[in-house]
């Protein structure tokens, strides 16, 4: 029997303990495996890192995988590898996390924002094609919330215009497009941040079918040294390695990689649970007209179920999204915001003269969007509490 943890407090229906919008799902075995690495005498990048990369290759089918300390560091390394700089343009959604736009700006290149679809929040291949100029160096679309982009069309455009296409697959580990795992083909970047489908605390990976690019990235992520082979005698790199070009320090330590190994083993199971929670949400939200879930694309794909994103009908609700979020918080229900559009954030408003009205669908969503609590260990009772709190806030 499910016992609701709600009690009445000053007219509000109040959950007893705070329900975060996301919570990493970490097993006792994973904790023990991290402890083993800590006791082993080798905690930075070594055998566990090599195994994690090999497991990720097996899982996604990618030919080359390079792990780093975050997806943002993957972006920075990639930007260096392709020589992204002043005069270059990067086509990106504004409905995304700030990482790729920031890296573009840091390189002195120009972000070119493309409006998203109002209900899938993904940029369309057609809109991307219109934004291509002779200066376009990179196209970085986002597989939003775990749905897959229409990759056939993006690949076709990239090929015809001879522009590099790199998928931001932060939300999409475990997802598929037309029978292929995201990351298997082309170039894709993933994140292992604590809210993502698997976590290493912080972490990220680059998956590519271009072996030469993978080698370059591998070297650039570690000081630009010429040798990356793990030396089985010294447990480290060959000490003779020398700098081929200046590089970064973005290697993922074994104490984190070992967590990833365990997480990846349970990824399908965790994504399945996420999917069940999302299905339950969709059913229970169907009769709350103020809450609008995302639409799903109609081509063949497997959802990675990363986030439970909804939009608040602010007219019907008679309150702003921010007010709605704080009313839920006052009832001990956490929410997330994926995302506040990038082009209207202070730096980009000021430096690029971005203005409201530029990207209507993006801005419409940016004012209405929020992510409801959703993580593998969430219970049916938790979900019942969220729905009850939403109804209470909306006075239903
Ligand atoms: C999380 C996220 C990133 C950044 O990942 P980090 O590992 O935190 O650097 C980039 N893009 C999107 C769409 C994300 O959600």
Short mmCIF file of C-alpha atoms and ligand atoms in Angstrom, two decimals:
data_model
loop_
_atom_site.label_atom_id
_atom_site.label_comp_id
_atom_site.label_asym_id
_atom_site.label_seq_id
_atom_site.Cartn_x
_atom_site.Cartn_y
_atom_site.Cartn_z
CA UNK A 1 0.00 0.00 0.00
CA UNK A 2 1.26 3.48 -0.81
CA UNK A 3 1.12 5.92 2.06
CA UNK A 4 1.17 9.53 0.97
CA UNK A 5 3.77 11.57 2.80
CA UNK A 6 1.71 14.72 2.37
CA UNK A 7 0.44 16.79 5.26
CA UNK A 8 -1.43 20.09 5.34
CA UNK A 9 0.63 23.11 6.31
CA UNK A 10 -0.90 26.56 6.29
CA UNK A 11 -3.38 25.58 3.59
CA UNK A 12 -0.63 24.00 1.42
CA UNK A 13 -0.30 20.33 0.73
CA UNK A 14 3.24 19.73 1.85
CA UNK A 15 5.55 16.79 1.25
CA UNK A 16 7.49 15.84 4.38
CA UNK A 17 10.94 15.61 2.80
CA UNK A 18 12.37 17.49 -0.16
CA UNK A 19 12.14 15.63 -3.48
CA UNK A 20 15.01 16.70 -5.73
CA UNK A 21 14.33 16.92 -9.48
CA UNK A 22 17.26 14.55 -10.10
CA UNK A 23 19.34 12.18 -8.01
CA UNK A 24 22.22 9.97 -9.14
CA UNK A 25 21.51 6.24 -8.81
CA UNK A 26 24.67 4.71 -7.35
CA UNK A 27 24.87 1.11 -6.14
CA UNK A 28 26.79 -0.26 -3.16
CA UNK A 29 28.90 -2.28 -5.64
CA UNK A 30 29.87 0.95 -7.40
CA UNK A 31 30.80 2.59 -4.11
CA UNK A 32 32.92 -0.46 -3.21
CA UNK A 33 34.61 -0.37 -6.63
CA UNK A 34 35.53 3.31 -6.13
CA UNK A 35 36.89 2.46 -2.67
CA UNK A 36 38.98 -0.36 -4.20
CA UNK A 37 40.55 2.06 -6.66
CA UNK A 38 41.26 4.49 -3.82
CA UNK A 39 43.07 1.72 -1.95
CA UNK A 40 44.86 0.37 -5.03
CA UNK A 41 47.69 2.89 -5.20
CA UNK A 42 46.61 4.09 -8.68
CA UNK A 43 43.80 6.67 -8.71
CA UNK A 44 44.39 8.79 -11.81
CA UNK A 45 43.92 7.69 -15.44
CA UNK A 46 45.02 4.07 -15.91
CA UNK A 47 43.49 0.61 -16.32
CA UNK A 48 39.96 1.61 -15.24
CA UNK A 49 39.96 4.47 -17.73
CA UNK A 50 41.02 2.09 -20.50
CA UNK A 51 38.30 -0.39 -19.53
CA UNK A 52 35.62 2.32 -19.34
CA UNK A 53 36.51 3.53 -22.85
CA UNK A 54 36.44 -0.02 -24.16
CA UNK A 55 33.05 -0.69 -22.47
CA UNK A 56 31.68 2.53 -23.98
CA UNK A 57 32.88 1.46 -27.42
CA UNK A 58 31.18 -1.92 -27.03
CA UNK A 59 27.98 -0.34 -25.78
CA UNK A 60 27.59 2.39 -28.40
CA UNK A 61 29.35 0.64 -31.26
CA UNK A 62 31.58 3.71 -31.69
CA UNK A 63 34.97 2.91 -33.20
CA UNK A 64 36.83 5.44 -31.04
CA UNK A 65 36.01 6.81 -27.61
CA UNK A 66 38.01 9.35 -25.59
CA UNK A 67 36.92 10.12 -22.02
CA UNK A 68 37.53 13.46 -20.35
CA UNK A 69 36.65 15.42 -17.23
CA UNK A 70 33.43 16.85 -18.72
CA UNK A 71 31.62 17.26 -22.00
CA UNK A 72 32.60 20.91 -21.90
CA UNK A 73 36.27 19.86 -21.90
CA UNK A 74 35.51 17.64 -24.91
CA UNK A 75 34.12 20.72 -26.66
CA UNK A 76 37.16 22.80 -25.78
CA UNK A 77 39.53 20.10 -27.00
CA UNK A 78 37.57 19.59 -30.21
CA UNK A 79 37.53 23.34 -30.88
CA UNK A 80 41.31 23.34 -30.57
CA UNK A 81 41.67 20.25 -32.79
CA UNK A 82 39.70 21.81 -35.65
CA UNK A 83 41.29 25.23 -35.16
CA UNK A 84 38.03 27.04 -34.34
CA UNK A 85 38.78 30.76 -34.26
CA UNK A 86 37.83 34.30 -35.26
CA UNK A 87 35.78 34.43 -38.46
CA UNK A 88 34.35 30.94 -37.94
CA UNK A 89 30.67 30.32 -37.23
CA UNK A 90 29.14 27.56 -35.12
CA UNK A 91 25.49 26.69 -35.70
CA UNK A 92 23.80 25.82 -32.41
CA UNK A 93 20.41 25.94 -30.75
CA UNK A 94 19.90 28.61 -28.11
CA UNK A 95 17.64 26.14 -26.28
CA UNK A 96 20.61 24.26 -24.83
CA UNK A 97 23.13 24.31 -22.01
CA UNK A 98 25.68 27.14 -22.33
CA UNK A 99 28.75 24.95 -22.91
CA UNK A 100 29.16 24.94 -26.70
CA UNK A 101 28.20 28.61 -27.03
CA UNK A 102 30.73 29.59 -24.36
CA UNK A 103 33.50 27.55 -25.97
CA UNK A 104 32.69 29.18 -29.31
CA UNK A 105 32.93 32.63 -27.73
CA UNK A 106 36.16 31.72 -25.91
CA UNK A 107 37.70 30.78 -29.27
CA UNK A 108 36.73 34.15 -30.72
CA UNK A 109 34.31 32.43 -33.12
CA UNK A 110 30.65 33.38 -33.59
CA UNK A 111 27.68 31.34 -32.38
CA UNK A 112 24.84 31.30 -34.92
CA UNK A 113 21.62 30.57 -33.07
CA UNK A 114 18.87 28.59 -34.76
CA UNK A 115 15.30 28.51 -33.43
CA UNK A 116 13.98 25.17 -32.18
CA UNK A 117 10.75 23.35 -32.92
CA UNK A 118 8.12 24.58 -30.46
CA UNK A 119 7.24 21.12 -29.16
CA UNK A 120 10.29 18.86 -29.57
CA UNK A 121 12.76 21.67 -28.69
CA UNK A 122 15.15 20.39 -31.35
CA UNK A 123 16.48 22.46 -34.23
CA UNK A 124 15.33 21.29 -37.65
CA UNK A 125 17.71 20.28 -40.44
CA UNK A 126 15.92 22.79 -42.71
CA UNK A 127 16.55 25.70 -40.32
CA UNK A 128 20.18 24.65 -39.96
CA UNK A 129 20.67 24.54 -43.72
CA UNK A 130 19.35 28.11 -44.02
CA UNK A 131 21.89 29.27 -41.44
CA UNK A 132 24.91 27.85 -43.28
CA UNK A 133 27.36 30.40 -44.73
CA UNK A 134 30.89 30.02 -46.17
CA UNK A 135 32.13 30.72 -42.62
CA UNK A 136 30.27 27.81 -41.01
CA UNK A 137 32.81 25.54 -39.34
CA UNK A 138 30.65 23.38 -37.14
CA UNK A 139 27.03 22.32 -36.65
CA UNK A 140 26.18 21.19 -33.11
CA UNK A 141 22.54 20.11 -32.71
CA UNK A 142 21.26 18.67 -29.41
CA UNK A 143 19.37 15.39 -28.94
CA UNK A 144 16.90 17.08 -26.59
CA UNK A 145 15.83 15.42 -23.33
CA UNK A 146 16.82 12.02 -24.77
CA UNK A 147 14.85 12.08 -28.04
CA UNK A 148 16.99 11.55 -31.15
CA UNK A 149 17.61 14.17 -33.81
CA UNK A 150 16.68 13.28 -37.39
CA UNK A 151 20.26 12.28 -38.18
CA UNK A 152 19.79 11.21 -41.83
CA UNK A 153 18.80 14.76 -42.75
CA UNK A 154 21.54 16.38 -40.66
CA UNK A 155 24.17 14.07 -42.17
CA UNK A 156 22.94 14.85 -45.66
CA UNK A 157 23.19 18.61 -45.09
CA UNK A 158 26.62 18.37 -43.48
CA UNK A 159 27.88 16.27 -46.38
CA UNK A 160 26.46 18.51 -49.11
CA UNK A 161 27.89 21.67 -47.53
CA UNK A 162 31.11 19.98 -46.37
CA UNK A 163 30.64 21.19 -42.80
CA UNK A 164 31.54 19.19 -39.72
CA UNK A 165 28.56 17.85 -37.75
CA UNK A 166 29.00 17.04 -34.05
CA UNK A 167 26.06 15.80 -32.01
CA UNK A 168 25.61 17.14 -28.50
CA UNK A 169 24.45 13.85 -27.03
CA UNK A 170 24.55 14.92 -23.37
CA UNK A 171 20.97 13.66 -22.96
CA UNK A 172 21.13 10.68 -25.27
CA UNK A 173 23.32 7.87 -23.91
CA UNK A 174 21.43 4.64 -24.57
CA UNK A 175 19.18 6.27 -27.17
CA UNK A 176 18.98 5.06 -30.76
CA UNK A 177 18.21 6.46 -34.18
CA UNK A 178 16.92 4.05 -36.83
CA UNK A 179 18.32 0.99 -35.09
CA UNK A 180 21.75 2.49 -34.31
CA UNK A 181 22.94 3.63 -30.91
CA UNK A 182 23.58 7.37 -30.65
CA UNK A 183 27.36 7.78 -30.89
CA UNK A 184 27.93 4.81 -33.21
CA UNK A 185 28.43 6.94 -36.33
CA UNK A 186 29.92 10.36 -36.98
CA UNK A 187 31.02 12.51 -34.03
CA UNK A 188 29.12 12.77 -30.75
CA UNK A 189 29.83 14.27 -27.33
CA UNK A 190 28.36 12.92 -24.08
CA UNK A 191 28.29 14.10 -20.47
CA UNK A 192 28.60 12.09 -17.26
CA UNK A 193 27.52 14.97 -15.01
CA UNK A 194 25.46 13.75 -11.98
CA UNK A 195 22.09 14.49 -13.59
CA UNK A 196 22.89 12.66 -16.84
CA UNK A 197 21.87 9.07 -17.69
CA UNK A 198 25.12 7.73 -16.20
CA UNK A 199 27.55 9.64 -14.01
CA UNK A 200 31.23 9.66 -13.06
CA UNK A 201 30.71 12.65 -10.72
CA UNK A 202 31.87 14.86 -13.56
CA UNK A 203 32.98 13.48 -16.89
CA UNK A 204 32.38 13.34 -20.60
CA UNK A 205 33.31 11.49 -23.75
CA UNK A 206 33.96 12.03 -27.41
CA UNK A 207 32.84 9.25 -29.74
CA UNK A 208 33.97 9.30 -33.35
CA UNK A 209 34.43 7.09 -36.40
CA UNK A 210 37.45 9.20 -37.42
CA UNK A 211 40.51 7.46 -35.95
CA UNK A 212 42.86 10.30 -36.83
CA UNK A 213 40.68 12.89 -35.09
CA UNK A 214 40.36 10.60 -32.07
CA UNK A 215 44.16 10.37 -31.78
CA UNK A 216 44.52 14.13 -32.01
CA UNK A 217 41.85 14.65 -29.33
CA UNK A 218 43.48 11.98 -27.15
CA UNK A 219 46.79 13.80 -27.31
CA UNK A 220 45.30 17.29 -26.84
CA UNK A 221 43.37 16.21 -23.75
CA UNK A 222 46.69 15.33 -22.05
CA UNK A 223 49.25 18.12 -22.55
CA UNK A 224 49.57 17.40 -26.27
CA UNK A 225 51.93 14.52 -25.56
CA UNK A 226 52.75 12.21 -28.43
CA UNK A 227 52.16 8.96 -26.59
CA UNK A 228 48.92 7.95 -24.98
CA UNK A 229 49.49 4.24 -24.45
CA UNK A 230 48.97 3.08 -20.92
CA UNK A 231 52.28 1.66 -19.76
CA UNK A 232 51.62 -1.61 -17.94
CA UNK A 233 54.95 -1.59 -16.12
CA UNK A 234 54.76 1.91 -14.67
CA UNK A 235 50.93 2.09 -14.49
CA UNK A 236 51.20 5.38 -16.30
CA UNK A 237 52.34 6.98 -19.49
CA UNK A 238 55.68 6.31 -21.00
CA UNK A 239 57.85 8.91 -19.25
CA UNK A 240 59.67 9.61 -22.50
CA UNK A 241 56.56 11.12 -24.13
CA UNK A 242 57.10 14.63 -25.44
CA UNK A 243 54.87 17.56 -26.40
CA UNK A 244 53.81 17.47 -30.05
CA UNK A 245 51.66 20.59 -29.64
CA UNK A 246 50.41 22.42 -26.53
CA UNK A 247 47.44 20.59 -25.01
CA UNK A 248 45.05 20.60 -22.06
CA UNK A 249 44.80 18.56 -18.84
CA UNK A 250 41.40 16.93 -19.16
CA UNK A 251 42.04 13.22 -18.44
CA UNK A 252 39.37 11.33 -16.47
CA UNK A 253 40.86 9.71 -13.31
CA UNK A 254 40.38 5.99 -12.62
CA UNK A 255 38.55 6.72 -9.35
CA UNK A 256 35.84 8.27 -11.56
CA UNK A 257 36.11 5.91 -14.52
CA UNK A 258 35.45 2.91 -12.27
CA UNK A 259 32.12 4.47 -11.26
CA UNK A 260 31.31 4.84 -14.95
CA UNK A 261 32.05 1.15 -15.58
CA UNK A 262 29.43 0.13 -13.01
CA UNK A 263 26.95 2.76 -14.15
CA UNK A 264 27.20 1.71 -17.78
CA UNK A 265 26.38 -1.90 -16.83
CA UNK A 266 23.10 -0.66 -15.36
CA UNK A 267 22.35 2.00 -18.01
CA UNK A 268 19.67 0.05 -19.88
CA UNK A 269 17.92 -0.85 -16.64
CA UNK A 270 18.08 2.76 -15.40
CA UNK A 271 16.81 4.13 -18.72
CA UNK A 272 13.97 1.60 -18.62
CA UNK A 273 12.95 2.85 -15.16
CA UNK A 274 13.15 6.45 -16.37
CA UNK A 275 10.86 5.48 -19.23
CA UNK A 276 8.30 3.97 -16.86
CA UNK A 277 8.24 7.11 -14.74
CA UNK A 278 7.85 9.30 -17.82
CA UNK A 279 4.97 7.14 -19.10
CA UNK A 280 3.29 7.43 -15.72
CA UNK A 281 3.75 11.21 -15.72
CA UNK A 282 2.29 11.53 -19.21
CA UNK A 283 -0.78 9.59 -18.15
CA UNK A 284 -1.34 11.58 -14.96
CA UNK A 285 -0.64 14.96 -16.57
CA UNK A 286 -3.03 14.31 -19.47
CA UNK A 287 -5.96 15.93 -17.68
CA UNK A 288 -4.00 18.93 -16.33
CA UNK A 289 -4.35 21.32 -19.24
CA UNK A 290 -1.92 23.91 -17.81
CA UNK A 291 0.95 21.42 -18.14
CA UNK A 292 2.20 20.62 -21.64
CA UNK A 293 4.73 17.79 -22.09
CA UNK A 294 7.04 17.70 -25.13
CA UNK A 295 5.97 16.16 -28.42
CA UNK A 296 7.88 13.15 -29.77
CA UNK A 297 9.33 13.00 -33.28
CA UNK A 298 7.58 10.63 -35.69
CA UNK A 299 10.65 8.92 -37.20
CA UNK A 300 12.13 5.69 -35.80
CA UNK A 301 14.14 6.22 -32.61
CA UNK A 302 14.60 4.92 -29.07
CA UNK A 303 14.24 7.56 -26.36
CA UNK A 304 17.01 7.81 -23.74
CA UNK A 305 14.44 9.26 -21.29
CA UNK A 306 16.85 11.82 -19.88
CA UNK A 307 14.46 14.50 -18.57
CA UNK A 308 10.76 14.98 -17.87
CA UNK A 309 10.42 18.39 -19.48
CA UNK A 310 7.06 20.19 -19.46
CA UNK A 311 5.87 23.68 -20.29
CA UNK A 312 3.50 25.68 -18.08
CA UNK A 313 0.61 27.44 -19.80
CA UNK A 314 1.25 30.71 -17.96
CA UNK A 315 -2.02 32.29 -19.13
CA UNK A 316 -4.22 29.45 -17.93
CA UNK A 317 -2.15 29.05 -14.75
CA UNK A 318 -2.23 32.77 -14.03
CA UNK A 319 1.37 32.73 -12.84
CA UNK A 320 4.88 32.76 -14.26
CA UNK A 321 7.03 29.66 -14.57
CA UNK A 322 9.36 31.01 -11.88
CA UNK A 323 6.42 31.49 -9.49
CA UNK A 324 5.22 27.97 -10.32
CA UNK A 325 8.68 26.55 -9.55
CA UNK A 326 8.85 28.34 -6.20
CA UNK A 327 5.31 27.25 -5.29
CA UNK A 328 6.38 23.65 -5.94
CA UNK A 329 9.54 24.20 -3.92
CA UNK A 330 7.43 25.54 -1.05
CA UNK A 331 5.70 22.13 -1.17
CA UNK A 332 9.09 20.35 -1.05
CA UNK A 333 9.09 19.46 -4.76
CA UNK A 334 12.30 20.32 -6.62
CA UNK A 335 12.30 21.20 -10.32
CA UNK A 336 14.94 21.94 -12.94
CA UNK A 337 15.14 24.37 -15.85
CA UNK A 338 16.40 22.91 -19.14
CA UNK A 339 17.00 25.45 -20.45
CA UNK A 340 16.98 29.22 -20.08
CA UNK A 341 17.77 30.22 -23.67
CA UNK A 342 21.40 31.17 -24.18
CA UNK A 343 21.08 34.10 -26.62
CA UNK A 344 19.26 36.31 -24.09
CA UNK A 345 21.72 35.71 -21.24
CA UNK A 346 23.59 38.85 -20.25
CA UNK A 347 26.89 38.25 -22.05
CA UNK A 348 25.29 37.30 -25.37
CA UNK A 349 22.68 40.08 -25.17
CA UNK A 350 25.47 42.59 -24.59
CA UNK A 351 28.23 41.26 -26.85
CA UNK A 352 26.14 40.05 -29.79
CA UNK A 353 23.26 42.47 -29.39
CA UNK A 354 20.81 39.56 -29.16
CA UNK A 355 17.25 40.69 -28.62
CA UNK A 356 13.89 39.25 -27.65
CA UNK A 357 11.92 38.21 -30.70
CA UNK A 358 14.93 36.73 -32.55
CA UNK A 359 13.99 33.12 -31.81
CA UNK A 360 10.24 32.96 -31.09
CA UNK A 361 9.88 29.22 -30.30
CA UNK A 362 13.01 29.20 -28.15
CA UNK A 363 11.91 32.26 -26.19
CA UNK A 364 8.33 31.00 -25.82
CA UNK A 365 9.67 27.81 -24.25
CA UNK A 366 12.36 29.56 -22.24
CA UNK A 367 9.60 31.36 -20.29
CA UNK A 368 7.46 28.28 -19.75
CA UNK A 369 9.78 25.33 -19.42
CA UNK A 370 10.62 23.27 -16.33
CA UNK A 371 11.78 19.73 -15.57
CA UNK A 372 9.78 17.65 -13.09
CA UNK A 373 11.47 15.23 -10.66
CA UNK A 374 12.57 12.13 -12.58
CA UNK A 375 15.34 9.67 -11.69
CA UNK A 376 15.61 5.88 -11.62
CA UNK A 377 15.08 5.51 -7.85
CA UNK A 378 11.99 7.70 -7.78
CA UNK A 379 8.95 5.84 -6.40
CA UNK A 380 5.33 5.83 -7.42
CA UNK A 381 4.56 7.61 -4.14
CA UNK A 382 7.04 10.36 -5.08
CA UNK A 383 5.29 10.79 -8.40
CA UNK A 384 1.89 10.92 -6.70
CA UNK A 385 3.28 13.69 -4.46
CA UNK A 386 4.45 15.69 -7.49
CA UNK A 387 1.05 15.44 -9.17
CA UNK A 388 -0.73 16.38 -5.93
CA UNK A 389 1.56 19.39 -5.47
CA UNK A 390 1.00 20.52 -9.07
CA UNK A 391 -2.78 20.26 -8.62
CA UNK A 392 -2.56 22.11 -5.32
CA UNK A 393 -0.54 24.96 -6.85
CA UNK A 394 -2.97 25.16 -9.77
CA UNK A 395 -5.89 25.00 -7.30
CA UNK A 396 -7.34 21.87 -8.86
C1 LIG B 1 25.07 18.72 -19.45
C2 LIG B 1 25.15 19.29 -20.80
C3 LIG B 1 26.37 19.73 -21.34
C4 LIG B 1 27.64 19.84 -20.54
O1 LIG B 1 28.10 18.71 -19.98
P1 LIG B 1 29.27 18.80 -18.87
O2 LIG B 1 29.72 17.40 -18.72
O3 LIG B 1 28.62 19.34 -17.62
O4 LIG B 1 30.32 19.70 -19.36
C5 LIG B 1 26.38 20.15 -22.65
N1 LIG B 1 25.27 20.18 -23.39
C6 LIG B 1 24.07 19.80 -22.90
C7 LIG B 1 22.87 19.84 -23.79
C8 LIG B 1 23.97 19.36 -21.58
O5 LIG B 1 22.78 19.02 -21.08
#
